[in-house]
Each structure stands twice: as C-alpha cells, then as structure tokens.
Amino acid sequence: MSAWRDQLRAELARRQTEELTRQRRTLETPQGVRVRIAGRELLNFCSNDYLGLANHPALRQSLQAGVDAWGVGSGASHLVCGHQAPHEQAEARLAQFVGAEAALLFSTGYMANLAIPAAFLGRDDLILEDRLNHASLIDAAMVTRASFARYPHLNARSASEHARSHDEGRVLLATDTVFSMDGDIAPVATLAQQAAELDGLALFDDAHGFGVLGGGRGTLAELGIKPGGFVLMVGTLGKALGVCGAFVAGDRELIDYLVQFGRSYIYTTALPPALALTICRAVDLLEQEPDHLQRLQANLAHFRQCAEAHRLNLLASRTPIQPLMVGNAGKALALSQALLDRGFLVGAIRPPTVPLGTARLRIALSAAHQPDQIEQLVVHLAELMGDGAVC
Ligand SMILES: *Cc1c(COP(=O)(O)O)cnc(C)c1O
C-alpha cells in the first residue's frame, strides 16, 4: 500500500500504545439509566440525557404525531423550501422561553457553533476562547480568517487584556458556559460586560446549562441575562431536552444576519419537521413538569454527599457533570473497565478530549437515577480507588 497508508497505520498504532484508542459501544436498548451492551445489563452514568427525557412518553407521542402530520424529511434547506411551520413554531417557542427577540434552529450544536464566528468575523478581527472550550467552538474559530487566541481557563481578565491590545476590528469572546468535561461554569456576567465595553460580541455555548440551570432556561437566565445586544446564546436540544438539534438566540438583527451569512445554517437540509414539533413539546415539559429538574437536583446533592463521605476526589461542580480526576489515561481506562465489570457504564475521558495528564472519569447524573443506584456507584468507586487494586 502507499506511503500515506503506512502513516495512518503508524498513527493508529501510536494511539493504541498511548492507551488513547476510542471504542464505540453499541447500545442494544433505548437511551436510559438501564442499558444493555453486548448482552449485559448496565447502569448508565455517562449520557447527557440529564432529565431522562430521551424516552419520555409525551415526546415519543409527539414525534409519532409529527410524522403522521408532516412526514419524515424536510426535503430541502431552509432557504430553498425546507423551512416549514413547525420550524417557525420551534424558533418562536425557544426565543420566548429564553427571553430573546429571536432564535434560529440548527440541526446540531456543532453546526450552530460553526456558523457564528465565520459569519461575523473577517480578516482584521479577533476571536478569543477559553482554553477548555468544546471542540466545536475551536473548529468554528479555525474556519474564520480572524486571529484566534485562547485564554487560560475561566480567566476573563486575561481575555479582556488580550482584547484591548487588539486595536482594530471586531472582537468575539466565545466560551462554554458549563464546561463539558469539567462541569464548572464560565464567568458569564463578566464576559458579557466585557463584550459590551469592547463593542464586540459574547457567544455563550450553553449545551450543558440549557434545560438544567435557571429553572431549565439556562445559565444566562440564572444570572438574569437575556440573549440580545452583545450576547448570543447557543442552546442544544439533544442533551437535557432529550431530542436533537440546537438554536442560537439573540436580537432579531443578529439572527437575521445569520440567516443570510451562517454557512452551516444555509447549506444543509432543515431538521425533520416532526423533530421541530417534538422540540416544542420538550420545552413545554420543562415548564409543565418541574419534577424532572427537582429530581436531578436531589440526585446531584445525594451523589456529592455520598462521594464526600467516601472521600472521592471530585472536582467542584454543581452541574450533572461530575468528573473524578485520575490523571493517567491508562488508569482512567482501567477504572472505567473495572466499573464496567461491576455493571456500571462510566466514561473515561482522555486526551485529546482533555489536556494531557488530566484523564478522568466523567460521571453524568440524570433525573432518572434512583438514589440507591447512585449509592452503589459511589461504594464501588471508593472500593476501586481505595484498595489499590486499580490505582
Ligand atoms: C455537545 C456539545 C456541543 C455540540 O452539540 P450537538 O448538538 O451534540 O452537536 C456543543 N458544545 C458543547 C459544549 C457540547 O457539549
């Protein structure tokens, strides 16, 4: 075979020796707390279905009814003839829910993030990102012609100093609100203030805050900040909302601009209309059934209390993302495997998803967990980490 095939093989082999090879596990069941993989029943502590809505009867029913009324596919992109009444309805519902003038529906959060920097920035402009931002925001910066720099994690002052040294052009500050691998929260209010002072724009990716914080309305709502003016919010609909897709919320002018210039909005097929209807129904559920969120909060408190009692080395997080720092990638993998042997599905997160030397278990909690399932997880974790068998 050709030389470049040899290179690919060498790279794959290197991943393997560094214990960084990723495996896809095939679920033989719907998403939920109890799943089956390779014939084994497991307790799932790694999904982003934080409210347990992915399999909610009302959402299943809504999707089925949506298909009956609207068929399966949208058939075209939004600007050709794929933009249908359910998409309009979902955008209006989402905008109203987060207190924005307007919202724009995207097929995924990755695509929502990808659209924004390239639409608003050109050659003389600057995009500044938190060092631990999600890959989609990093990729979004790379498809612009703007200068791109990353500031130390959570360090708004460093971002501001860098921005002020950039004397011409626009500045975009982009950050995860809740960090997807750490569960901690960005200095949102400070960054929003800085964007205003710079006459720039702050992009807040609330993939893990929407549906969870601020009574479900997201991290900005918790702080009393409405998307609009110098602030754009991205919310995703495939995590806490249990469906699929994403939206950008902000003032009408910026949303209209994205319809014209957001390439990953324009050049792709619109979401199936039945999904847009199901998204509306999921937002209704957030308002009508606050018990999902209450159960999630109770589970989080219970988990942290149990973990503390067993002296587990948790990072500070009040979100459903509860990382347990391990350090070495091989160790994290061994722990995850040992948990799997005991019937628990917990993800080992390794480089390049996280920086070198910060491999961890990413424990994700859901409203659908039972308190005793959480206790069992903590007991097994404590055993594995304490008796020296694995670590
Ligand atoms: C998951 C995630 C995304 C991507 O959203 P998808 O809808 O899954 O494409 C974007 N940003 C962050 C922080 C995420 O965790």
Coordinates of C-alpha atoms and ligand atoms in Angstrom, one line a residue:
M1 CA 0.0 0.0 0.0
S2 CA 1.0 3.6 -0.4
A3 CA 3.2 5.6 2.0
W4 CA 0.4 7.6 3.4
R5 CA -1.5 4.4 4.4
D6 CA 1.6 3.4 6.3
Q7 CA 1.5 6.7 8.1
L8 CA -2.2 6.2 9.1
R9 CA -1.3 2.8 10.4
A10 CA 1.5 4.2 12.5
E11 CA -0.8 6.9 13.9
L12 CA -3.4 4.3 14.9
A13 CA -0.7 2.1 16.5
R14 CA 0.6 5.1 18.4
R15 CA -2.9 5.8 19.8
Q16 CA -3.0 2.2 20.9
T17 CA 0.3 2.3 22.8
E18 CA -0.7 5.5 24.4
E19 CA -4.0 3.9 25.5
L20 CA -5.9 6.6 23.7
T21 CA -7.8 4.4 21.3
R22 CA -11.6 5.0 21.4
Q23 CA -14.2 2.3 21.2
R24 CA -17.7 2.7 20.1
R25 CA -20.0 0.6 22.4
T26 CA -23.3 -0.5 20.8
L27 CA -26.4 0.0 22.9
E28 CA -28.9 -2.7 22.4
T29 CA -31.6 -0.7 24.2
P30 CA -33.1 2.9 24.1
Q31 CA -31.2 5.6 25.9
G32 CA -31.8 5.4 29.7
V33 CA -30.4 4.6 33.1
R34 CA -30.6 0.8 32.4
V35 CA -29.0 -0.1 29.1
R36 CA -27.7 -3.3 27.6
I37 CA -24.3 -3.7 25.8
A38 CA -23.1 -7.0 24.4
G39 CA -25.9 -8.7 26.2
R40 CA -25.0 -7.2 29.6
E41 CA -27.4 -5.0 31.7
L42 CA -25.6 -1.9 32.9
L43 CA -26.4 1.2 34.9
N44 CA -25.6 4.2 32.8
F45 CA -23.7 7.1 34.2
C46 CA -22.4 8.7 31.1
S47 CA -25.3 10.0 29.0
N48 CA -26.2 13.7 28.6
D49 CA -29.9 12.9 28.9
Y50 CA -29.8 14.7 32.2
L51 CA -33.6 14.9 32.7
G52 CA -34.3 11.4 31.4
L53 CA -36.5 12.9 28.6
A54 CA -35.0 11.0 25.6
N55 CA -37.6 8.3 26.1
H56 CA -40.4 10.3 27.7
P57 CA -43.9 9.1 26.6
A58 CA -45.1 12.6 25.8
L59 CA -42.1 13.1 23.5
R60 CA -42.4 9.7 21.8
Q61 CA -46.0 10.5 21.2
S62 CA -45.2 14.0 19.9
L63 CA -42.7 12.6 17.4
Q64 CA -45.1 10.0 16.2
A65 CA -47.9 12.5 15.7
G66 CA -45.4 14.8 14.0
V67 CA -44.5 12.1 11.5
D68 CA -48.2 11.4 10.8
A69 CA -48.9 15.1 10.1
W70 CA -45.6 16.1 8.4
G71 CA -43.9 13.0 7.1
V72 CA -40.3 12.2 7.6
G73 CA -37.9 14.6 6.0
S74 CA -37.9 18.4 5.4
G75 CA -36.8 17.8 1.8
A76 CA -34.6 20.9 1.4
S77 CA -32.5 23.5 3.2
H78 CA -34.3 26.4 5.0
L79 CA -33.6 29.0 2.2
V80 CA -34.8 26.7 -0.6
C81 CA -38.1 25.2 0.5
G82 CA -37.4 23.1 3.7
H83 CA -38.5 25.8 6.2
Q84 CA -41.8 24.7 7.5
A85 CA -44.4 25.8 10.0
P86 CA -43.0 23.5 12.8
H87 CA -39.6 25.2 12.4
E88 CA -41.1 28.6 12.8
Q89 CA -43.1 27.4 15.8
A90 CA -40.0 25.9 17.5
E91 CA -38.0 29.1 16.9
A92 CA -40.7 31.3 18.4
R93 CA -41.1 29.0 21.4
L94 CA -37.4 28.8 22.1
A95 CA -36.9 32.5 21.8
Q96 CA -39.8 33.2 24.2
F97 CA -38.5 30.5 26.6
V98 CA -35.1 32.1 27.0
G99 CA -36.3 35.7 26.8
A100 CA -34.7 36.6 23.4
E101 CA -36.2 38.5 20.5
A102 CA -35.4 35.7 18.1
A103 CA -34.0 32.3 17.7
L104 CA -32.7 30.2 14.8
L105 CA -32.9 26.4 14.7
F106 CA -29.9 24.3 13.7
S107 CA -29.5 20.6 13.0
T108 CA -26.9 20.2 15.7
G109 CA -25.0 22.3 18.3
Y110 CA -21.8 21.6 16.4
M111 CA -23.3 23.4 13.3
A112 CA -24.8 26.2 15.4
N113 CA -21.3 27.0 16.8
L114 CA -19.7 26.6 13.4
A115 CA -21.9 29.2 11.8
I116 CA -21.3 32.1 14.2
P117 CA -17.7 33.2 14.1
A118 CA -17.3 32.9 10.4
A119 CA -20.5 34.9 9.8
F120 CA -19.5 37.8 12.0
L121 CA -15.7 38.0 11.7
G122 CA -13.3 38.8 8.9
R123 CA -9.5 39.2 8.4
D124 CA -8.9 42.1 10.8
D125 CA -11.0 40.6 13.6
L126 CA -10.2 38.6 16.7
I127 CA -11.8 35.6 18.4
L128 CA -10.9 34.7 22.0
E129 CA -11.8 31.4 23.5
D130 CA -11.4 29.7 26.8
R131 CA -8.7 27.1 26.6
L132 CA -11.1 24.3 27.6
N133 CA -13.8 25.1 25.1
H134 CA -15.7 22.4 23.3
A135 CA -14.1 21.2 20.0
S136 CA -17.0 22.7 18.0
L137 CA -16.1 26.2 19.2
I138 CA -12.4 25.6 18.4
D139 CA -13.3 24.4 14.9
A140 CA -15.6 27.4 14.5
A141 CA -12.6 29.7 15.1
M142 CA -10.5 27.8 12.5
V143 CA -12.9 28.4 9.7
T144 CA -12.7 32.2 10.1
R145 CA -10.0 34.5 8.7
A146 CA -9.8 36.2 12.1
S147 CA -6.9 36.0 14.5
F148 CA -7.6 33.3 17.1
A149 CA -6.2 33.1 20.6
R150 CA -7.1 31.1 23.7
Y151 CA -7.0 32.4 27.3
P152 CA -6.4 30.4 30.5
H153 CA -9.5 28.5 31.7
L154 CA -12.1 30.9 33.2
N155 CA -9.7 33.8 33.1
A156 CA -11.9 36.7 31.9
R157 CA -9.2 39.2 32.9
S158 CA -6.7 37.7 30.5
A159 CA -9.3 37.6 27.8
S160 CA -10.0 41.3 28.4
E161 CA -6.3 42.3 28.3
H162 CA -5.8 40.4 25.1
A163 CA -8.9 42.0 23.5
R164 CA -7.8 45.5 24.5
S165 CA -4.4 45.1 22.8
H166 CA -6.2 44.4 19.6
D167 CA -6.9 47.9 18.4
E168 CA -8.8 47.5 15.2
G169 CA -11.6 45.2 14.1
R170 CA -14.3 43.3 16.0
V171 CA -13.8 41.0 19.0
L172 CA -15.8 37.9 19.7
L173 CA -15.5 36.2 23.1
A174 CA -16.6 32.6 22.9
T175 CA -17.0 30.2 25.8
D176 CA -18.8 27.1 27.0
T177 CA -21.0 28.2 29.9
V178 CA -20.9 24.8 31.7
F179 CA -17.7 23.1 30.6
S180 CA -18.5 19.7 29.1
M181 CA -15.6 17.8 30.7
D182 CA -15.2 19.7 33.9
G183 CA -18.7 20.7 34.9
D184 CA -17.6 24.1 36.1
I185 CA -19.1 27.4 34.9
A186 CA -17.6 30.3 33.0
P187 CA -17.6 33.9 34.3
V188 CA -20.5 34.7 32.1
A189 CA -21.6 38.1 33.5
T190 CA -18.0 39.4 33.3
L191 CA -17.5 38.3 29.8
A192 CA -20.9 39.7 28.7
Q193 CA -19.9 43.0 30.3
Q194 CA -16.5 42.9 28.5
A195 CA -18.2 42.2 25.2
A196 CA -20.3 45.3 25.7
E197 CA -17.3 47.5 26.6
L198 CA -15.4 46.3 23.6
D199 CA -18.4 46.8 21.3
G200 CA -17.9 43.2 20.5
L201 CA -19.9 40.0 20.9
A202 CA -20.0 37.3 23.5
L203 CA -21.0 33.8 22.4
F204 CA -22.2 31.6 25.2
D205 CA -22.5 27.9 24.4
D206 CA -25.0 26.6 26.9
A207 CA -25.1 23.0 25.7
H208 CA -24.9 21.7 29.3
G209 CA -26.7 24.5 31.0
F210 CA -29.9 24.7 28.9
G211 CA -32.6 22.5 30.5
V212 CA -30.6 22.3 33.7
L213 CA -29.7 25.7 35.2
G214 CA -32.0 28.7 35.7
G215 CA -35.1 26.6 36.0
G216 CA -34.3 25.0 32.7
R217 CA -33.9 28.3 30.8
G218 CA -30.1 28.0 31.1
T219 CA -27.0 29.6 32.6
L220 CA -27.8 33.1 31.3
A221 CA -31.3 33.0 32.8
E222 CA -29.9 32.0 36.1
L223 CA -27.8 35.2 36.1
G224 CA -30.7 37.4 34.8
I225 CA -29.0 37.9 31.4
K226 CA -31.2 37.8 28.3
P227 CA -29.6 36.9 24.9
G228 CA -29.6 40.0 22.8
G229 CA -27.4 43.1 22.2
F230 CA -23.8 42.0 22.7
V231 CA -24.8 38.5 23.8
L232 CA -25.6 35.4 21.7
M233 CA -26.6 32.1 23.3
V234 CA -26.4 28.7 21.8
G235 CA -28.6 26.0 23.4
T236 CA -28.6 22.4 22.3
L237 CA -31.6 20.2 22.2
G238 CA -30.0 16.7 22.2
K239 CA -28.8 16.8 25.8
A240 CA -31.1 17.8 28.7
L241 CA -34.0 18.2 26.3
G242 CA -33.6 14.6 25.0
V243 CA -34.3 15.3 21.4
C244 CA -31.9 16.6 18.7
G245 CA -30.8 19.9 17.2
A246 CA -29.8 23.3 18.6
F247 CA -30.7 27.0 18.4
V248 CA -29.0 30.4 18.5
A249 CA -30.8 33.1 20.4
G250 CA -30.2 36.8 20.3
D251 CA -31.6 40.0 19.0
R252 CA -33.6 40.0 15.7
E253 CA -30.9 41.7 13.7
L254 CA -28.1 39.2 14.5
I255 CA -30.4 36.3 13.9
D256 CA -31.5 37.8 10.5
Y257 CA -27.8 38.2 9.7
L258 CA -27.1 34.5 10.4
V259 CA -29.9 33.5 8.1
Q260 CA -28.0 35.4 5.3
F261 CA -24.4 34.5 6.3
G262 CA -24.4 31.4 8.5
R263 CA -23.0 28.8 6.1
S264 CA -23.8 25.8 8.3
Y265 CA -27.4 27.1 8.5
I266 CA -27.8 27.8 4.8
Y267 CA -26.1 24.8 3.2
T268 CA -27.7 21.9 4.9
T269 CA -31.1 20.2 5.0
A270 CA -33.5 21.5 7.6
L271 CA -34.3 19.3 10.6
P272 CA -37.3 17.0 10.0
P273 CA -40.4 19.0 10.9
A274 CA -41.6 16.3 13.3
L275 CA -38.4 16.9 15.4
A276 CA -39.2 20.6 15.5
L277 CA -42.6 19.8 16.9
T278 CA -41.0 17.4 19.5
I279 CA -38.6 20.2 20.5
C280 CA -41.6 22.4 21.2
R281 CA -43.2 19.7 23.3
A282 CA -39.9 19.2 25.2
V283 CA -39.9 22.9 26.1
D284 CA -43.5 22.6 27.3
L285 CA -42.4 19.7 29.5
L286 CA -39.7 21.8 31.1
E287 CA -42.4 24.3 32.1
Q288 CA -45.1 21.9 33.0
E289 CA -43.2 19.1 34.8
P290 CA -40.6 20.8 37.1
D291 CA -40.3 17.5 38.9
H292 CA -37.6 16.3 36.4
L293 CA -35.3 19.1 37.3
Q294 CA -36.1 18.7 41.0
R295 CA -35.2 15.1 40.9
L296 CA -31.9 15.9 39.1
Q297 CA -31.0 18.5 41.8
A298 CA -31.8 15.9 44.5
N299 CA -29.7 13.3 42.8
L300 CA -26.8 15.7 42.4
A301 CA -26.9 16.6 46.1
H302 CA -27.1 12.9 47.1
F303 CA -24.2 12.0 44.9
R304 CA -21.9 14.7 46.2
Q305 CA -22.8 13.9 49.8
C306 CA -22.1 10.2 49.3
A307 CA -18.9 10.9 47.4
E308 CA -17.7 13.2 50.1
A309 CA -18.5 10.6 52.8
H310 CA -16.3 8.2 50.8
R311 CA -13.6 10.8 50.3
L312 CA -13.7 10.7 46.5
N313 CA -11.6 13.4 44.8
L314 CA -14.4 15.2 42.9
L315 CA -13.9 18.5 41.1
A316 CA -16.1 21.4 42.2
S317 CA -19.2 21.1 40.1
R318 CA -22.9 21.8 40.8
T319 CA -23.9 20.5 37.4
P320 CA -24.8 17.0 36.2
I321 CA -21.2 16.6 35.0
Q322 CA -19.2 15.3 38.0
P323 CA -15.6 14.5 37.0
L324 CA -13.4 12.4 39.1
M325 CA -9.8 13.3 38.3
V326 CA -7.5 10.4 37.7
G327 CA -4.6 11.9 35.7
N328 CA -3.1 9.0 33.8
A329 CA -5.0 7.8 30.7
G330 CA -4.3 4.2 31.3
K331 CA -5.5 4.4 34.9
A332 CA -8.7 6.1 33.9
L333 CA -9.3 3.4 31.3
A334 CA -8.6 0.6 33.8
L335 CA -11.1 2.2 36.3
S336 CA -13.8 2.6 33.7
Q337 CA -13.2 -1.1 32.7
A338 CA -13.4 -2.2 36.3
L339 CA -16.6 -0.3 36.8
L340 CA -18.0 -1.9 33.6
D341 CA -17.1 -5.4 35.0
R342 CA -19.3 -4.4 38.0
G343 CA -22.2 -3.3 35.9
F344 CA -21.6 0.5 35.7
L345 CA -21.1 2.4 32.5
V346 CA -18.9 5.5 33.2
G347 CA -16.9 7.2 30.6
A348 CA -13.1 7.5 30.8
I349 CA -12.2 10.9 29.2
R350 CA -8.7 11.0 27.9
P351 CA -6.5 13.3 25.7
P352 CA -7.1 14.8 23.2
T353 CA -10.6 15.5 24.5
V354 CA -8.9 16.9 27.7
P355 CA -5.3 18.2 28.3
L356 CA -2.5 15.6 28.8
G357 CA -2.3 14.3 32.3
T358 CA -5.9 15.2 33.2
A359 CA -7.6 12.0 32.2
R360 CA -10.7 11.5 34.3
L361 CA -13.9 9.6 34.9
R362 CA -16.8 11.7 33.7
I363 CA -19.8 10.7 35.9
A364 CA -23.0 12.1 34.4
L365 CA -26.1 12.2 36.6
S366 CA -29.7 12.1 35.5
A367 CA -33.1 12.8 37.0
A368 CA -33.9 9.2 36.1
H369 CA -31.3 7.6 38.5
Q370 CA -32.6 6.1 41.7
P371 CA -30.8 7.1 45.0
D372 CA -29.7 3.5 45.6
Q373 CA -28.1 3.3 42.2
I374 CA -26.1 6.4 43.0
E375 CA -25.0 4.9 46.3
Q376 CA -23.9 1.7 44.6
L377 CA -21.8 3.6 42.2
V378 CA -20.1 5.5 44.9
V379 CA -19.4 2.4 47.0
H380 CA -17.8 0.6 44.0
L381 CA -15.8 3.7 43.1
A382 CA -14.5 4.0 46.6
E383 CA -13.5 0.4 46.7
L384 CA -11.7 0.6 43.4
M385 CA -9.9 3.7 44.2
G386 CA -9.1 2.8 47.8
D387 CA -7.9 -0.7 47.8
G388 CA -5.0 -0.2 45.4
A389 CA -6.3 -2.9 43.1
V390 CA -6.7 -0.5 40.2
C391 CA -4.9 2.7 41.1
Ligands
LIG1 C1 -22.4 18.5 22.8 C2 -21.8 19.9 22.7 C3 -22.0 20.6 21.5 C4 -22.5 20.0 20.3 O1 -23.9 19.8 20.3 P1 -24.5 18.7 19.4 O2 -25.9 19.1 19.3 O3 -24.3 17.4 20.1 O4 -23.8 18.8 18.1 C5 -21.5 21.9 21.5 N1 -21.0 22.5 22.6 C6 -20.8 21.8 23.7 C7 -20.2 22.5 24.9 C8 -21.2 20.5 23.8 O5 -21.1 19.8 25.0

